[in-house]
Amino acid sequence: MMMMMMECAARGRAKTPCAVGSGPPSRRCARCEAVVYCSLSHQISHWKDHKEECGRLEQQMRHSDVLNDFPFTYPIKASSQGFVRQGSLCSFLSSIALHHVGLWKPECHCGQSIPHHEYSRMYAEWNLTSSLCPCSEPREQISTHLTSWKDYYQWRCLPFHSPVALLLHWPLTLFHMVQLASTKKLSSEVRDKLHIHYLGPEKELMQLAVFGELRALFPNLQVHIDFIGPSIPQFRNGEKINIHSLLAVQMRLVHVDV
């Protein structure tokens, strides 16, 4: 599981900055236990904002054992042979003629951050032969839960040396989370429409086409995704995108300020 260090919930909102060099915040809300603070003063100042969500977070934390099972990111390599010798992402993509082309362009900026204006672009080309990418409809619908990249590759009839796992970890993780939620009965049964709120997208905004794979993963559902975050350019706020002509995967971009 990917580990994430928590930061003071009042950071950037309190009148005084968080203490420098004091280490990770360790003062936790005694009720919900979901947020932490660097000091008592920051906890007190943040209560007016936190009190409205404290009860909801407390309810969610009761399911923390289930949430800990979520693979928030799939492993990058699809097999033991695929990417273990890649050295660096740049050299690996160059070795298979995918460096800075199509959907792969946002994957590597050779150490440079992605310019904010680039988020107004969207790439759609896999630049792979049809045998190496999920470019066509699956031969059969999913009959069992997918639990690994091996399951996915075999279902999609892809060879294990295909690099598509580098880009498909986003839609596959969403799919796995829905599978797990249904198994654990945390939500009502999904019937004909699935609505997802995707918070904080960045380079995904240039690779929205990969989320079209959700149509194959949920063949009987209409999938609607709201991408919400400050990285979405304001001029794209409210923009709607249909990945498939059948409107099976619909997206909406929502700009919010931090």
GROMACS .gro file of C-alpha atoms in nm:
model
  258
    1MET     CA    1   0.000   0.000   0.000
    2MET     CA    2   0.119   0.351  -0.075
    3MET     CA    3   0.199   0.534   0.249
    4MET     CA    4   0.110   0.900   0.289
    5MET     CA    5   0.232   1.135   0.560
    6MET     CA    6  -0.048   1.345   0.708
    7GLU     CA    7  -0.004   1.719   0.748
    8CYS     CA    8  -0.159   1.963   0.991
    9ALA     CA    9  -0.525   2.013   0.898
   10ALA     CA   10  -0.493   2.384   0.976
   11ARG     CA   11  -0.193   2.435   0.750
   12GLY     CA   12  -0.243   2.745   0.538
   13ARG     CA   13  -0.561   2.840   0.724
   14ALA     CA   14  -0.433   2.934   1.068
   15LYS     CA   15  -0.304   3.285   1.138
   16THR     CA   16   0.035   3.146   1.236
   17PRO     CA   17   0.241   2.902   1.027
   18CYS     CA   18   0.307   2.546   1.136
   19ALA     CA   19   0.618   2.501   1.345
   20VAL     CA   20   0.925   2.426   1.135
   21GLY     CA   21   1.141   2.132   1.236
   22SER     CA   22   0.893   1.993   1.487
   23GLY     CA   23   0.844   1.673   1.290
   24PRO     CA   24   0.516   1.528   1.161
   25PRO     CA   25   0.201   1.656   1.337
   26SER     CA   26   0.097   1.416   1.611
   27ARG     CA   27  -0.198   1.585   1.782
   28ARG     CA   28  -0.504   1.396   1.656
   29CYS     CA   29  -0.872   1.489   1.682
   30ALA     CA   30  -0.998   1.275   1.971
   31ARG     CA   31  -1.344   1.230   1.819
   32CYS     CA   32  -1.291   1.133   1.456
   33GLU     CA   33  -0.917   1.048   1.471
   34ALA     CA   34  -0.901   1.136   1.101
   35VAL     CA   35  -0.712   1.467   1.114
   36VAL     CA   36  -0.396   1.576   1.292
   37TYR     CA   37  -0.250   1.906   1.407
   38CYS     CA   38   0.093   2.041   1.482
   39SER     CA   39  -0.021   2.224   1.796
   40LEU     CA   40  -0.314   2.284   2.028
   41SER     CA   41  -0.353   2.641   1.901
   42HIS     CA   42  -0.394   2.518   1.542
   43GLN     CA   43  -0.647   2.257   1.652
   44ILE     CA   44  -0.853   2.520   1.833
   45SER     CA   45  -0.842   2.766   1.543
   46HIS     CA   46  -0.945   2.497   1.294
   47TRP     CA   47  -1.242   2.368   1.493
   48LYS     CA   48  -1.487   2.612   1.332
   49ASP     CA   49  -1.410   2.446   0.997
   50HIS     CA   50  -1.362   2.091   1.119
   51LYS     CA   51  -1.672   2.061   1.338
   52GLU     CA   52  -1.903   2.031   1.035
   53GLU     CA   53  -1.715   1.731   0.895
   54CYS     CA   54  -1.599   1.569   1.219
   55GLY     CA   55  -1.907   1.348   1.254
   56ARG     CA   56  -1.890   1.229   0.893
   57LEU     CA   57  -1.520   1.147   0.925
   58GLU     CA   58  -1.591   0.959   1.247
   59GLN     CA   59  -1.838   0.738   1.059
   60GLN     CA   60  -1.586   0.674   0.782
   61MET     CA   61  -1.309   0.588   1.026
   62ARG     CA   62  -1.524   0.307   1.165
   63HIS     CA   63  -1.455   0.133   0.833
   64SER     CA   64  -1.081   0.202   0.841
   65ASP     CA   65  -1.005  -0.171   0.835
   66VAL     CA   66  -1.184  -0.198   0.500
   67LEU     CA   67  -1.032   0.122   0.363
   68ASN     CA   68  -0.687  -0.013   0.444
   69ASP     CA   69  -0.752  -0.292   0.194
   70PHE     CA   70  -0.789  -0.047  -0.096
   71PRO     CA   71  -0.497  -0.062  -0.340
   72PHE     CA   72  -0.500   0.311  -0.414
   73THR     CA   73  -0.244   0.256  -0.683
   74TYR     CA   74  -0.186  -0.057  -0.884
   75PRO     CA   75   0.177  -0.170  -0.911
   76ILE     CA   76   0.347  -0.019  -1.215
   77LYS     CA   77   0.473  -0.341  -1.365
   78ALA     CA   78   0.230  -0.589  -1.513
   79SER     CA   79   0.466  -0.882  -1.487
   80SER     CA   80   0.806  -0.968  -1.348
   81GLN     CA   81   0.951  -0.924  -1.696
   82GLY     CA   82   0.781  -0.607  -1.810
   83PHE     CA   83   0.952  -0.310  -1.647
   84VAL     CA   84   1.202  -0.446  -1.399
   85ARG     CA   85   1.496  -0.356  -1.621
   86GLN     CA   86   1.372  -0.019  -1.737
   87GLY     CA   87   1.637   0.180  -1.546
   88SER     CA   88   1.449   0.505  -1.577
   89LEU     CA   89   1.110   0.587  -1.721
   90CYS     CA   90   1.265   0.807  -1.989
   91SER     CA   91   1.504   0.540  -2.110
   92PHE     CA   92   1.235   0.273  -2.094
   93LEU     CA   93   0.987   0.475  -2.301
   94SER     CA   94   1.263   0.564  -2.546
   95SER     CA   95   1.354   0.198  -2.586
   96ILE     CA   96   1.001   0.118  -2.706
   97ALA     CA   97   0.959   0.438  -2.913
   98LEU     CA   98   0.702   0.592  -2.677
   99HIS     CA   99   0.902   0.880  -2.531
  100HIS     CA  100   0.707   1.208  -2.560
  101VAL     CA  101   0.441   1.071  -2.796
  102GLY     CA  102   0.063   1.040  -2.766
  103LEU     CA  103  -0.077   0.933  -2.431
  104TRP     CA  104   0.276   0.870  -2.309
  105LYS     CA  105   0.396   1.229  -2.342
  106PRO     CA  106   0.283   1.339  -1.992
  107GLU     CA  107   0.456   1.038  -1.833
  108CYS     CA  108   0.801   1.187  -1.852
  109HIS     CA  109   0.917   1.546  -1.863
  110CYS     CA  110   1.279   1.455  -1.804
  111GLY     CA  111   1.281   1.597  -1.454
  112GLN     CA  112   1.066   1.900  -1.535
  113SER     CA  113   0.725   1.969  -1.385
  114ILE     CA  114   0.424   1.979  -1.614
  115PRO     CA  115   0.338   2.338  -1.715
  116HIS     CA  116  -0.008   2.433  -1.594
  117HIS     CA  117  -0.119   2.539  -1.942
  118GLU     CA  118  -0.054   2.185  -2.067
  119TYR     CA  119  -0.357   2.067  -1.869
  120SER     CA  120  -0.573   2.215  -2.143
  121ARG     CA  121  -0.457   1.942  -2.381
  122MET     CA  122  -0.572   1.583  -2.404
  123TYR     CA  123  -0.387   1.304  -2.577
  124ALA     CA  124  -0.569   1.000  -2.713
  125GLU     CA  125  -0.320   0.790  -2.912
  126TRP     CA  126  -0.167   0.476  -2.763
  127ASN     CA  127   0.095   0.464  -3.041
  128LEU     CA  128   0.101   0.087  -3.002
  129THR     CA  129   0.001  -0.197  -3.231
  130SER     CA  130  -0.350  -0.327  -3.167
  131SER     CA  131  -0.208  -0.644  -3.010
  132LEU     CA  132  -0.038  -0.441  -2.735
  133CYS     CA  133  -0.319  -0.207  -2.626
  134PRO     CA  134  -0.687  -0.234  -2.527
  135CYS     CA  135  -0.789  -0.057  -2.848
  136SER     CA  136  -1.085  -0.280  -2.930
  137GLU     CA  137  -1.382  -0.428  -2.749
  138PRO     CA  138  -1.300  -0.718  -2.514
  139ARG     CA  139  -1.366  -1.063  -2.654
  140GLU     CA  140  -1.585  -1.146  -2.356
  141GLN     CA  141  -1.730  -0.973  -2.053
  142ILE     CA  142  -1.563  -1.008  -1.715
  143SER     CA  143  -1.685  -1.327  -1.550
  144THR     CA  144  -1.486  -1.300  -1.227
  145HIS     CA  145  -1.333  -1.022  -1.017
  146LEU     CA  146  -0.998  -0.896  -1.138
  147THR     CA  147  -0.744  -0.920  -0.857
  148SER     CA  148  -0.416  -0.856  -1.038
  149TRP     CA  149  -0.260  -0.721  -1.353
  150LYS     CA  150  -0.221  -1.081  -1.466
  151ASP     CA  151  -0.600  -1.123  -1.452
  152TYR     CA  152  -0.651  -0.804  -1.649
  153TYR     CA  153  -0.393  -0.883  -1.916
  154GLN     CA  154  -0.532  -1.232  -1.967
  155TRP     CA  155  -0.889  -1.102  -1.990
  156ARG     CA  156  -0.782  -0.837  -2.242
  157CYS     CA  157  -0.565  -1.089  -2.432
  158LEU     CA  158  -0.258  -0.869  -2.395
  159PRO     CA  159   0.100  -0.998  -2.378
  160PHE     CA  160   0.273  -0.933  -2.048
  161HIS     CA  161   0.538  -0.716  -2.212
  162SER     CA  162   0.275  -0.457  -2.308
  163PRO     CA  163   0.345  -0.130  -2.119
  164VAL     CA  164  -0.021  -0.021  -2.089
  165ALA     CA  165  -0.023  -0.083  -1.712
  166LEU     CA  166   0.175   0.241  -1.679
  167LEU     CA  167  -0.134   0.435  -1.786
  168LEU     CA  168  -0.422   0.210  -1.686
  169HIS     CA  169  -0.357   0.212  -1.312
  170TRP     CA  170  -0.610   0.497  -1.273
  171PRO     CA  171  -0.917   0.329  -1.427
  172LEU     CA  172  -0.816  -0.013  -1.293
  173THR     CA  173  -0.787   0.126  -0.940
  174LEU     CA  174  -1.133   0.282  -0.971
  175PHE     CA  175  -1.266  -0.052  -1.090
  176HIS     CA  176  -1.102  -0.238  -0.802
  177MET     CA  177  -1.241   0.008  -0.547
  178VAL     CA  178  -1.594  -0.044  -0.681
  179GLN     CA  179  -1.541  -0.420  -0.667
  180LEU     CA  180  -1.425  -0.402  -0.308
  181ALA     CA  181  -1.703  -0.166  -0.203
  182SER     CA  182  -1.962  -0.400  -0.352
  183THR     CA  183  -1.804  -0.702  -0.186
  184LYS     CA  184  -1.793  -0.535   0.154
  185LYS     CA  185  -2.146  -0.398   0.106
  186LEU     CA  186  -2.037  -0.043   0.188
  187SER     CA  187  -2.269   0.090  -0.080
  188SER     CA  188  -2.595  -0.012  -0.238
  189GLU     CA  189  -2.576  -0.233  -0.544
  190VAL     CA  190  -2.470  -0.044  -0.854
  191ARG     CA  191  -2.742  -0.093  -1.114
  192ASP     CA  192  -2.737   0.118  -1.430
  193LYS     CA  193  -2.529   0.428  -1.352
  194LEU     CA  194  -2.204   0.485  -1.165
  195HIS     CA  195  -2.113   0.839  -1.057
  196ILE     CA  196  -1.753   0.898  -0.944
  197HIS     CA  197  -1.604   1.213  -0.789
  198TYR     CA  198  -1.233   1.220  -0.875
  199LEU     CA  199  -1.048   1.472  -0.659
  200GLY     CA  200  -0.717   1.641  -0.737
  201PRO     CA  201  -0.639   1.529  -1.094
  202GLU     CA  202  -0.323   1.665  -1.249
  203LYS     CA  203  -0.153   1.494  -1.543
  204GLU     CA  204  -0.457   1.266  -1.570
  205LEU     CA  205  -0.625   1.564  -1.738
  206MET     CA  206  -0.403   1.506  -2.041
  207GLN     CA  207  -0.474   1.132  -2.040
  208LEU     CA  208  -0.849   1.122  -1.993
  209ALA     CA  209  -0.876   0.881  -2.284
  210VAL     CA  210  -0.744   0.597  -2.066
  211PHE     CA  211  -1.060   0.622  -1.854
  212GLY     CA  212  -1.247   0.499  -2.159
  213GLU     CA  213  -1.143   0.151  -2.049
  214LEU     CA  214  -1.412   0.178  -1.781
  215ARG     CA  215  -1.662   0.106  -2.058
  216ALA     CA  216  -1.510  -0.240  -2.101
  217LEU     CA  217  -1.483  -0.289  -1.726
  218PHE     CA  218  -1.845  -0.182  -1.664
  219PRO     CA  219  -2.019  -0.291  -1.987
  220ASN     CA  220  -2.372  -0.257  -1.850
  221LEU     CA  221  -2.327   0.077  -1.675
  222GLN     CA  222  -2.319   0.439  -1.771
  223VAL     CA  223  -2.011   0.583  -1.599
  224HIS     CA  224  -2.004   0.953  -1.509
  225ILE     CA  225  -1.686   1.103  -1.362
  226ASP     CA  226  -1.652   1.452  -1.215
  227PHE     CA  227  -1.286   1.556  -1.214
  228ILE     CA  228  -1.254   1.822  -0.944
  229GLY     CA  229  -0.946   2.024  -0.851
  230PRO     CA  230  -0.741   2.344  -0.880
  231SER     CA  231  -0.528   2.209  -1.167
  232ILE     CA  232  -0.826   2.224  -1.403
  233PRO     CA  233  -0.796   2.551  -1.599
  234GLN     CA  234  -1.076   2.793  -1.522
  235PHE     CA  235  -1.168   2.820  -1.890
  236ARG     CA  236  -1.241   2.444  -1.887
  237ASN     CA  237  -1.464   2.462  -1.580
  238GLY     CA  238  -1.789   2.279  -1.655
  239GLU     CA  239  -1.655   2.122  -1.975
  240LYS     CA  240  -1.817   1.788  -2.061
  241ILE     CA  241  -1.632   1.511  -2.242
  242ASN     CA  242  -1.775   1.192  -2.389
  243ILE     CA  243  -1.514   0.923  -2.443
  244HIS     CA  244  -1.742   0.693  -2.642
  245SER     CA  245  -2.009   0.769  -2.898
  246LEU     CA  246  -2.245   0.550  -2.696
  247LEU     CA  247  -2.207   0.795  -2.404
  248ALA     CA  248  -2.100   0.503  -2.186
  249VAL     CA  249  -1.824   0.710  -2.019
  250GLN     CA  250  -1.904   1.075  -1.955
  251MET     CA  251  -1.675   1.324  -1.782
  252ARG     CA  252  -1.712   1.674  -1.642
  253LEU     CA  253  -1.430   1.908  -1.538
  254VAL     CA  254  -1.482   2.122  -1.229
  255HIS     CA  255  -1.233   2.391  -1.126
  256VAL     CA  256  -1.205   2.471  -0.756
  257ASP     CA  257  -0.967   2.706  -0.577
  258VAL     CA  258  -0.771   2.579  -0.281
   0.00000   0.00000   0.00000
